[in-house]
Coordinates of C-alpha atoms and ligand atoms in Angstrom, one line a residue:
X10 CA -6.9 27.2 -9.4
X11 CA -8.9 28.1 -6.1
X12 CA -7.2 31.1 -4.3
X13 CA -8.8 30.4 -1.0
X14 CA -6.8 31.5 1.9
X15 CA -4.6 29.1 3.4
X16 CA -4.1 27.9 6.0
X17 CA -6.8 29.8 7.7
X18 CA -6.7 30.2 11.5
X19 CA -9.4 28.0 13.5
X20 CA -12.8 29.0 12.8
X21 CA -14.2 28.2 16.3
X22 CA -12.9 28.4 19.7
X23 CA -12.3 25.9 22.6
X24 CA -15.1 26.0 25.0
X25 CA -14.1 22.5 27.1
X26 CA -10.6 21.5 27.7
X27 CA -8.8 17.6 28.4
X28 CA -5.9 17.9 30.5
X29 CA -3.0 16.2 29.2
X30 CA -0.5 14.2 31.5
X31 CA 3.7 15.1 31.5
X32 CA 5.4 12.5 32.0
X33 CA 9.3 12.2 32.5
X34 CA 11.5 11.1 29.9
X35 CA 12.6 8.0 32.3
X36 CA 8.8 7.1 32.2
X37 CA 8.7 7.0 28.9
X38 CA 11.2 4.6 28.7
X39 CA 9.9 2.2 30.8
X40 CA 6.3 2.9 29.3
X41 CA 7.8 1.8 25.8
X42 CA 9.5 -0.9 27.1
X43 CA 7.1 -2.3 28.7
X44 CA 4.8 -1.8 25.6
X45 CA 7.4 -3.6 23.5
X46 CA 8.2 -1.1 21.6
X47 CA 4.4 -1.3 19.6
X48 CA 3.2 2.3 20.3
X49 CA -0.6 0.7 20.0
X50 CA 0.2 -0.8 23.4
X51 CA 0.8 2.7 24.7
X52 CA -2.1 3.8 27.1
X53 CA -3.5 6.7 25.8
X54 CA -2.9 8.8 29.2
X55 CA 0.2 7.9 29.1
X56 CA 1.0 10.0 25.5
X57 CA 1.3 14.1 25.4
X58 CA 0.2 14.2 21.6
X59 CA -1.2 11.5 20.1
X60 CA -0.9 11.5 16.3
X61 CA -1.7 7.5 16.1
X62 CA -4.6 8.7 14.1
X63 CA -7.1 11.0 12.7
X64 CA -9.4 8.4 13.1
X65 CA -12.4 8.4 15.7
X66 CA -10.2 11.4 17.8
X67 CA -12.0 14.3 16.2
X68 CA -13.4 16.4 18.6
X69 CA -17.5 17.0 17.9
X70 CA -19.0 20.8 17.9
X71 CA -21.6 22.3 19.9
X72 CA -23.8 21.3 17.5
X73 CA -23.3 17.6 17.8
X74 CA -23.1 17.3 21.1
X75 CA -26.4 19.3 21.3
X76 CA -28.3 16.7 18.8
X77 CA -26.9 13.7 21.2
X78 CA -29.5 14.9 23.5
X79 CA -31.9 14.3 20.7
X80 CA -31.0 10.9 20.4
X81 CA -34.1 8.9 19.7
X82 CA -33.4 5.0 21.1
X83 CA -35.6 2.9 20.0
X84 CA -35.1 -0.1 18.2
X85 CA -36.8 0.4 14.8
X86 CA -37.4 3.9 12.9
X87 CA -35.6 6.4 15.0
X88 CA -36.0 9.6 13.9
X89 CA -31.9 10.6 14.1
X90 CA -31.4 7.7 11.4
X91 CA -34.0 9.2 8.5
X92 CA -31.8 12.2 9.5
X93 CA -28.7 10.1 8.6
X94 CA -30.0 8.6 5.8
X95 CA -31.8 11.6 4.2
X96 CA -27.3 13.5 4.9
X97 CA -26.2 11.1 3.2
X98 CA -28.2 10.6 0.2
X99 CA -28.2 14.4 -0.1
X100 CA -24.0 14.3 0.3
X101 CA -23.6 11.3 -2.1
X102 CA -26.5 10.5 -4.6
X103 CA -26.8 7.4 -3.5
X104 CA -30.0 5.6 -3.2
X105 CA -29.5 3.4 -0.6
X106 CA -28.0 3.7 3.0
X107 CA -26.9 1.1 5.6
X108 CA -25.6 2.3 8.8
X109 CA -22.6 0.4 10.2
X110 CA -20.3 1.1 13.4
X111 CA -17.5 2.2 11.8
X112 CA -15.8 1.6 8.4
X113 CA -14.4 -1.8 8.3
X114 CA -18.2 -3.9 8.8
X115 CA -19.1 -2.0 5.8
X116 CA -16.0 -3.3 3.9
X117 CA -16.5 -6.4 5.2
X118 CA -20.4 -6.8 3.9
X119 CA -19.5 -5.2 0.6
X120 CA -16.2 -7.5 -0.1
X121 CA -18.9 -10.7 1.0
X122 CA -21.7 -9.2 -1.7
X123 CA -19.1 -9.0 -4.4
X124 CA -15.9 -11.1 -4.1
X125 CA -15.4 -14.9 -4.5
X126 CA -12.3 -16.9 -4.1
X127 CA -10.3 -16.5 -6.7
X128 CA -11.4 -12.9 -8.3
X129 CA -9.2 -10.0 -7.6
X130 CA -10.3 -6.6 -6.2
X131 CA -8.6 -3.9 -8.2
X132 CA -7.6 0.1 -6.3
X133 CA -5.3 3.0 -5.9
X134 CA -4.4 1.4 -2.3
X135 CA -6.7 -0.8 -0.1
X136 CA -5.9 0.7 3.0
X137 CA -5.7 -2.3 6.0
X138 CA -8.6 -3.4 6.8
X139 CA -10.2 -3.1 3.3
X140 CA -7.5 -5.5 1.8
X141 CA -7.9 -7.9 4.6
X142 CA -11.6 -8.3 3.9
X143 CA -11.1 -9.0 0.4
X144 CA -8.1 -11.8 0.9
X145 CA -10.5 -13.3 4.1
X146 CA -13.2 -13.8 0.9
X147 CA -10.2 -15.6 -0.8
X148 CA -9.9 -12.7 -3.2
X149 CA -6.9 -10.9 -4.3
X150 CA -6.3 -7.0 -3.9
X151 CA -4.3 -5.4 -6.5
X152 CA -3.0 -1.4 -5.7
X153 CA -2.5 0.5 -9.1
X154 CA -1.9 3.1 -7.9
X155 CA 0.4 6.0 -10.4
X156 CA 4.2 5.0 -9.9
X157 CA 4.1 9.2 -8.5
X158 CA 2.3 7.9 -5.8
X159 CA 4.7 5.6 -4.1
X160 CA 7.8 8.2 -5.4
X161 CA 8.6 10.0 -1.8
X162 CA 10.4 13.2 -3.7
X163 CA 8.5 14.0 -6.8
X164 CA 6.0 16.7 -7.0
X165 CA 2.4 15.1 -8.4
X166 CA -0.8 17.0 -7.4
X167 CA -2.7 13.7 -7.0
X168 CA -0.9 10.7 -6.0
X169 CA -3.6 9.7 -4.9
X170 CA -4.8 8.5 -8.5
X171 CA -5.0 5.0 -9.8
X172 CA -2.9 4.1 -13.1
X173 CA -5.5 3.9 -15.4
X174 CA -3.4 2.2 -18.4
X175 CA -2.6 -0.8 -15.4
X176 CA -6.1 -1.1 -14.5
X177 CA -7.5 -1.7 -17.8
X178 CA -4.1 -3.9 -18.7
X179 CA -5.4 -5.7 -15.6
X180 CA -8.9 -6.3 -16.6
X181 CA -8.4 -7.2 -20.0
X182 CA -5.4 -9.8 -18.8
X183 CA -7.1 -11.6 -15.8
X184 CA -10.7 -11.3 -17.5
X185 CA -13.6 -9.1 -16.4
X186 CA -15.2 -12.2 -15.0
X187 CA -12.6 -12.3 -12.2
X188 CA -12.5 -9.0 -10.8
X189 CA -14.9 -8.1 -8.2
X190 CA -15.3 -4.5 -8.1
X191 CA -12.7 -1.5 -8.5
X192 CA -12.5 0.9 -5.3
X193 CA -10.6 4.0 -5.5
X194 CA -9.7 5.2 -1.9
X195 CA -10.2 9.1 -1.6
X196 CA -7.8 10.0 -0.1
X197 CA -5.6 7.4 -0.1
X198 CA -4.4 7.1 3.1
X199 CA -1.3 4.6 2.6
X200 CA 0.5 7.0 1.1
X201 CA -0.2 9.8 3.1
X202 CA -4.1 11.1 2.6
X203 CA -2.7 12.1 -1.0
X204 CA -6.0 13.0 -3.3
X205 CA -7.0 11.3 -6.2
X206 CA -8.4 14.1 -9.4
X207 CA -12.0 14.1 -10.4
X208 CA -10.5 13.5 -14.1
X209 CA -8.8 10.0 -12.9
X210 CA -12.5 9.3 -10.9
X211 CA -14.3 10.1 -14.2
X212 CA -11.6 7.6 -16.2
X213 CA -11.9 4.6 -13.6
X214 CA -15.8 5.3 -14.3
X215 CA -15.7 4.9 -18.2
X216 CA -13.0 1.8 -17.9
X217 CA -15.9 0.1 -14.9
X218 CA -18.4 0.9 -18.1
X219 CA -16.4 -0.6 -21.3
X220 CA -16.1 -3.9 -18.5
X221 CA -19.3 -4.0 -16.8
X222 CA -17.8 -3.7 -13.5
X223 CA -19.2 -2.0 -10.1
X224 CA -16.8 0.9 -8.6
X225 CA -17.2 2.3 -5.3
X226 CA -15.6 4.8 -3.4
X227 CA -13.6 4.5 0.0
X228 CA -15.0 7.9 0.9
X229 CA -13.3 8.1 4.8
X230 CA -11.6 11.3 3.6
X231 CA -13.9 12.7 0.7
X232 CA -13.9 16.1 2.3
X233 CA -10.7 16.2 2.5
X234 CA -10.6 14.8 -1.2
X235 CA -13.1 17.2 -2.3
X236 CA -11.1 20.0 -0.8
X237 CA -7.9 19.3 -2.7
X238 CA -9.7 19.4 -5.9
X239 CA -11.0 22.8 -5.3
X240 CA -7.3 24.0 -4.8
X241 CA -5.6 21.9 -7.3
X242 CA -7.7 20.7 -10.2
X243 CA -8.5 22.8 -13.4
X244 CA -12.2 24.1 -13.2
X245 CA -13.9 23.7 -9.6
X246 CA -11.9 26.4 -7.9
X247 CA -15.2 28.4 -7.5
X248 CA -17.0 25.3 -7.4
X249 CA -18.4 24.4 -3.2
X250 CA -17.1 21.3 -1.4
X251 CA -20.3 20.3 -1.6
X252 CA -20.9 20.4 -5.2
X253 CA -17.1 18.5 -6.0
X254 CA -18.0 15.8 -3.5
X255 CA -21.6 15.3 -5.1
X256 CA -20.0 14.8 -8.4
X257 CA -17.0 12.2 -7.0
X258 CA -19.9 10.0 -5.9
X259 CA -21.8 10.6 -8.7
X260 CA -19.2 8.5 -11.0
X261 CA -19.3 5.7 -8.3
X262 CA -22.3 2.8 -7.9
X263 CA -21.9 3.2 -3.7
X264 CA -18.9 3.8 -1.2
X265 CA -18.4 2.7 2.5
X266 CA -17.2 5.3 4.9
X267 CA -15.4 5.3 7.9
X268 CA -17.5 8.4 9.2
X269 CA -14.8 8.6 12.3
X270 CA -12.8 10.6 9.9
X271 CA -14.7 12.8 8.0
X272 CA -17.8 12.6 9.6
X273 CA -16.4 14.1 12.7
X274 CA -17.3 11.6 15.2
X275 CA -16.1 9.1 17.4
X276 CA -17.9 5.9 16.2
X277 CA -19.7 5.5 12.9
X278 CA -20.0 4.8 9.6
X279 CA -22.0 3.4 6.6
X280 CA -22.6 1.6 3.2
X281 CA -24.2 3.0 -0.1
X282 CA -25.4 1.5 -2.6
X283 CA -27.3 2.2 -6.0
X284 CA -28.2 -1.3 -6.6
X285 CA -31.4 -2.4 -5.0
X286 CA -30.5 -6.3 -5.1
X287 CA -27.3 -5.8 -3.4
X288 CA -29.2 -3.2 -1.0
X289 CA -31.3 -5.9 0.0
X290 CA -28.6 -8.8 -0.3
X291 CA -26.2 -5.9 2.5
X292 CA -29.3 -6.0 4.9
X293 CA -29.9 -9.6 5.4
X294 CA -26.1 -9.1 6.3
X295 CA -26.1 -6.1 8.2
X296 CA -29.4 -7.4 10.7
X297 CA -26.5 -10.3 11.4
X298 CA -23.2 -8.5 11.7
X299 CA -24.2 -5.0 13.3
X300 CA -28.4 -4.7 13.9
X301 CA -31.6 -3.5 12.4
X302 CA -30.7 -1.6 9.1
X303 CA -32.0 1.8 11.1
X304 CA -29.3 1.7 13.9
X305 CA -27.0 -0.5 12.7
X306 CA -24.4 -1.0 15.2
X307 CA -24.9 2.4 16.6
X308 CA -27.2 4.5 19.2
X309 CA -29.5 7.0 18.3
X310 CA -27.4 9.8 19.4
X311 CA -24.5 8.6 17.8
X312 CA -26.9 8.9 14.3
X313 CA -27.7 12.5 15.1
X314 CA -23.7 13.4 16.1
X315 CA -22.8 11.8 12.7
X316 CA -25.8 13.3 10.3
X317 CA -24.3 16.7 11.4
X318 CA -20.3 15.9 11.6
X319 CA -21.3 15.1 7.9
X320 CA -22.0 18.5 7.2
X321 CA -19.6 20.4 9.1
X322 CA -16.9 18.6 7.5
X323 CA -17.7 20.4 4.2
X324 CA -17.4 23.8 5.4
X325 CA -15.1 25.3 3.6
X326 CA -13.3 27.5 6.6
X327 CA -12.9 24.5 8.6
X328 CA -11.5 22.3 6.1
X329 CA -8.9 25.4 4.9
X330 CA -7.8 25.2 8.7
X331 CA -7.8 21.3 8.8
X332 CA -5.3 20.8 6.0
X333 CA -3.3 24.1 6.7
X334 CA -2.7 22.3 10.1
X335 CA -1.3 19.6 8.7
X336 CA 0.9 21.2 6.6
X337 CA 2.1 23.9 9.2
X338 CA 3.4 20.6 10.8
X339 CA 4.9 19.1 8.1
X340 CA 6.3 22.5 6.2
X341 CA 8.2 22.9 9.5
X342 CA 9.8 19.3 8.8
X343 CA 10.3 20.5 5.3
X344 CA 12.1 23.3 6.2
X345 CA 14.8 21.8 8.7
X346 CA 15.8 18.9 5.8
X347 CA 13.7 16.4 7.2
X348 CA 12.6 13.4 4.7
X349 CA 9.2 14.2 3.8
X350 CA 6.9 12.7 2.2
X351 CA 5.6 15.5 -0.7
X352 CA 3.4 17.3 -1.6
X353 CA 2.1 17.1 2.1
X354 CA -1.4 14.9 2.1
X355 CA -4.6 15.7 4.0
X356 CA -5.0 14.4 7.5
X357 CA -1.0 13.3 8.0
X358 CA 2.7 13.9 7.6
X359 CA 5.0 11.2 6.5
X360 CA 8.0 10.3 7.3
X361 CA 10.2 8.6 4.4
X362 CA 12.3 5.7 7.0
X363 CA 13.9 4.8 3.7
X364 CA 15.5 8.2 3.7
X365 CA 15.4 9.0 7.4
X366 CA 17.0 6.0 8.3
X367 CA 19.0 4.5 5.1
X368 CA 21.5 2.0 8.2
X369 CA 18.4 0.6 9.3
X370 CA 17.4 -2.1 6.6
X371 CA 13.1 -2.6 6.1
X372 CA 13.4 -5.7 8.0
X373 CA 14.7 -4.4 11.0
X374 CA 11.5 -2.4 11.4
X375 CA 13.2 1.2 10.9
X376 CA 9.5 3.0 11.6
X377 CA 9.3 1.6 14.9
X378 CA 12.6 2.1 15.7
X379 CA 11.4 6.0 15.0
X380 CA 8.0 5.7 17.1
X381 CA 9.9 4.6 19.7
X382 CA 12.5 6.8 20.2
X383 CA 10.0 9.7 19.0
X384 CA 7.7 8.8 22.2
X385 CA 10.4 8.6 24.6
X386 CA 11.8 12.0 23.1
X387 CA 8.6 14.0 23.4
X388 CA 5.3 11.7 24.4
X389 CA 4.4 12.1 20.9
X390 CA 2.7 8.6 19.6
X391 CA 2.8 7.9 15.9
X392 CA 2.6 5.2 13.7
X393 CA 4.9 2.8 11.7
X394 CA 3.4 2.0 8.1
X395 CA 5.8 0.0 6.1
X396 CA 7.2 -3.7 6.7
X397 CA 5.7 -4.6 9.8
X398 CA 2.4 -3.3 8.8
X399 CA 1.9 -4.4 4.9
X400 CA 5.0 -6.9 4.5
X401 CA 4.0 -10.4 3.8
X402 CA 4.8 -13.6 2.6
X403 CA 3.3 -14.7 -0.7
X404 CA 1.3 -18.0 -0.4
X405 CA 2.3 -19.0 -4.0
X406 CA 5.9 -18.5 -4.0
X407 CA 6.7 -18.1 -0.2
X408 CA 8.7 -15.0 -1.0
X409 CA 9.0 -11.7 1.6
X410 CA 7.4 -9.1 0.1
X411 CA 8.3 -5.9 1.0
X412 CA 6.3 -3.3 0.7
X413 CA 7.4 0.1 -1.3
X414 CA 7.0 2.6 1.4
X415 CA 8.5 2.7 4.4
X416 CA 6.9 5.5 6.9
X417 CA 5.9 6.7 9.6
X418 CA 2.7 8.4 9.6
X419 CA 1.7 11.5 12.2
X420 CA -1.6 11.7 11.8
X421 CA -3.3 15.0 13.1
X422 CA -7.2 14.4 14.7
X423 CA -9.4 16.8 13.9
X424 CA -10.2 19.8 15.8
X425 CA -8.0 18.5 18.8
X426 CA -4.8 20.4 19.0
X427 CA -3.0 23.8 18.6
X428 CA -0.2 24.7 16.7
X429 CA 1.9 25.0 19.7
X430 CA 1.4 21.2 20.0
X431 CA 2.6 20.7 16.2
X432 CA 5.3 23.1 17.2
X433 CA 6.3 20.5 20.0
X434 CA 6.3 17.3 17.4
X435 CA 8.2 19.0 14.6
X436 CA 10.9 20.1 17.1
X437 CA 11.1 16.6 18.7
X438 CA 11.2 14.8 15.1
X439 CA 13.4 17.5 14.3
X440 CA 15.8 16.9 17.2
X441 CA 16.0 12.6 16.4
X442 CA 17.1 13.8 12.8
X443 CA 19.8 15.3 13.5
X444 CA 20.9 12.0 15.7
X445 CA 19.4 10.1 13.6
X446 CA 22.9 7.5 13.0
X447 CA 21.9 6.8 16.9
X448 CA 19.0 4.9 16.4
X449 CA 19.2 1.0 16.0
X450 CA 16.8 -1.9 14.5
X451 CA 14.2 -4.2 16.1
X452 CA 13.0 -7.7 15.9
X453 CA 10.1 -9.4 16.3
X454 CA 9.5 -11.2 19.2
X455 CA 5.7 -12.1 19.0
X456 CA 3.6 -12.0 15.3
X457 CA -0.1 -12.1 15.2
X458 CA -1.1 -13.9 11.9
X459 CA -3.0 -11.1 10.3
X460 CA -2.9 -7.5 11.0
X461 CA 0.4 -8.0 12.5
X462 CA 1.1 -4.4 13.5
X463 CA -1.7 -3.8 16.0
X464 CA -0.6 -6.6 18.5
X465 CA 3.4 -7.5 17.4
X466 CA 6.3 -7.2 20.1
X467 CA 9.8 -6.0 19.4
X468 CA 12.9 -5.6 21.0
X469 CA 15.9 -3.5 20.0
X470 CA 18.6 -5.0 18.5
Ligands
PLP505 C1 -9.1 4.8 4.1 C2 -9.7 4.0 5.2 N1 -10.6 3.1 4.9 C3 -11.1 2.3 5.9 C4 -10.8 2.4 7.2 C5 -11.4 1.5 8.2 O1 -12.3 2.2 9.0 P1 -12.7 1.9 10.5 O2 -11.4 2.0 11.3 O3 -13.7 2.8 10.9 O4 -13.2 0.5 10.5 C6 -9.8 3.4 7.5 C7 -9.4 3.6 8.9 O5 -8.5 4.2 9.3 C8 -9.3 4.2 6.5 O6 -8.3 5.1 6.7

């Protein structure tokens, strides 16, 4: 096992600061109120520490912000996308490269080049918007992921990694003719960035062989993936992130990437591909959805910022202080009895509502019962991930479904804050846990049809 140290203290320091507004705890009442109660109605200047998400909040280097001033804008061939492309095929192994703006148009053309209604799309986890793009193709997605991962208390170095036995049960019952494509999600985010092994990567590629299916990676996190496998998996401790990401992809036929996460930048991301067909079947797509397949939905600059977020996110320094952040925050949780979710993942700390809050039942929306009250108790903004966001109703039967975890995630952007500000949130969540019994239900008052959770109102009960 690697014996890197960690966590390792920052390794840069802050040369430009954002001042962040105080607001008063009546304020923050009102605020939430008036916000009913979703904390994605929140303005952002009205939060002290925004753990919403890790996702497009990074804060770039000197380095990127010095290559925006390279940013060549013209239409066709600038030179910051060969940059891009020639990162990312360096990074991955892949062949081909499509730029997109961020994550989810990438999802959406790959679920359109290989899904049909009816066929089923098989992963650890489909985070959000990946499973809403394959059920808008009419296809099913299916999460297999290991019965560890969805167990808040038990120790499992990768619960990030898909059930193998399930997936190949799956295959062989609904026929390899109906399933699309396998996608593992490194890390997984919906259960709390937890990483998945390069032996279950290497499995899922030997079970896409015996089938004849495509795999692809949801690489938004495969630094941080990468990372983990250097501390916890037999035989790449001395091995560089580099290297162990190189290998992940080289077991997958493409990936798309949401580069606002480990491509430490604000807006981007992309599609690879090994298959040429597909690659040229993607572009007719991509000139439609997002632009000409060398900008892609994205300006010059914000080519250059990426290719170079790319590879600062596989320094091994930065990454030991990344995930030690994270885990300062939660170990402090840890420590005062708080319901964590464990082993602590890579870019977030969950909260186990389940646990936390055992009065409040799943359809009372206990997680946003949480945000709320953890707002108006310190300005901190995090996120509910549990019935409101992945329960449903199935079409077939009509039945509720409720999904099996119940959280709330914190998740910490990158580069951003200081410990002092994790010192804040861990007192505050702290503080609601020990009046926790205080905290009541919600209801709905207003439900989008899809992606419920980013526009629904509540009210306390
Ligand atoms: C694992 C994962 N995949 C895909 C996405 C979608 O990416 P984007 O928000 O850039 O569209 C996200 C965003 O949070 C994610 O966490």
């Amino acid at each position: 096992m690697a014996t890197y140290p960690f966590p390792e203290a920052e390794p840069f320091r802050i040369k430009v600061v954002e001042p962040l507004k105080m607001t008063t705890r009546e304020e923050r009442e009102r605020i939430i109120r008036e916000a009913h109660y979703n904390t994605f109605n929140i303005r952002s200047e009205d939060v002290y520490i925004d753990l919403l998400t890790d996702s497009g909040t990074a804060a770039m280097s000197q380095d990127q912000w010095a290559g925006l001033m390279l940013g060549d804008e013209a239409y066709a061939g600038c030179r910051n996308w060969f940059h891009l492309e020639e990162t990312v095929r360096d990074i991955t192994g892949f062949k081909y490269v499509l730029p997109t703006h961020q994550g989810r148009p990438a999802e959406n053309i790959l679920t359109a080049l290989y899904l049909r209604p009816g066929f089923a799309a098989l992963g650890n986890m489909f985070f959000d918007t990946t499973r809403a793009h394959v059920e808008t193709k009419g296809a099913l997605p299916r999460d297999l992921i290991i019965d560890e991962g969805l167990d808040t208390t038990v120790y499992h170095p990768f619960k990030g990694n898909i059930d193998i036995d399930k997936l190949e049960e799956y295959i062989k019952r609904e026929t390899p003719e109906k399933i699309g494509f396998i996608m593992l999600t490194v890390t997984c985010n919906n259960n709390g960035g937890q990483p998945v092994s390069m032996e279950n990567i290497r499995a899922v590629r030997e079970v896409a062989d015996k089938y004849g299916l495509p795999f692809f990676l949801d690489a938004a996190r495969y630094a941080e993936n990468a990372f983990f496998i250097k501390m916890r998996e037999e035989g790449y401790a001395d091995k560089s992130l580099k290297e162990i990401a190189r290998e992940m992809f080289s077991y997958a036929d493409g990936c798309t990437m949401s580069a606002k996460k480990d491509g430490l930048v604000n807006m981007g991301g992309f599609l690879a591909l090994n298959d040429e067909a597909k690659f040229r079947e993607a572009q007719q797509l991509l000139i439609l959805l997002e632009g000409f397949p060398t900008y892609g939905g994205l300006a010059g600059r914000d080519l250059e910022a990426l290719a170079r977020g790319l590879r600062e996110a596989l320094d091994e320094r930065y990454m030991a202080y990344r995930v030690g952040q994270v885990h300062y925050l939660g170990n402090q949780m840890l420590k005062a009895g708080v319901p964590v979710f464990q082993p602590i993942g890579g870019h977030c700390v969950l909260l186990d509502m389940k646990r936390f809050l055992p009065h409040i039942p799943q359809d009372q929306f206990p997680s946003e019962a949480f945000c709320a009250e953890l707002y108006v108790d310190s300005g901190t903004r995090a996120i509910g991930l549990g019935f409101l966001a992945f329960g449903r109703v199935d079409r077939e039967s009509g039945e509720v479904i409720y999904p099996p975890l119940e959280v709330v995630r914190m998740a910490v952007p990158r580069r951003v804050y200081t410990n002092n500000h994790m010192d804040v949130v861990a007192r505050s969540v702290i503080n609601i846990y020990e009046r926790r019994e205080t905290l009541r239900g919600m209801r709905l008052t207003y439900e989008p049809p899809m992606l419920r959770h980013f526009r629904a109102h509540l009210e306390p009960l």
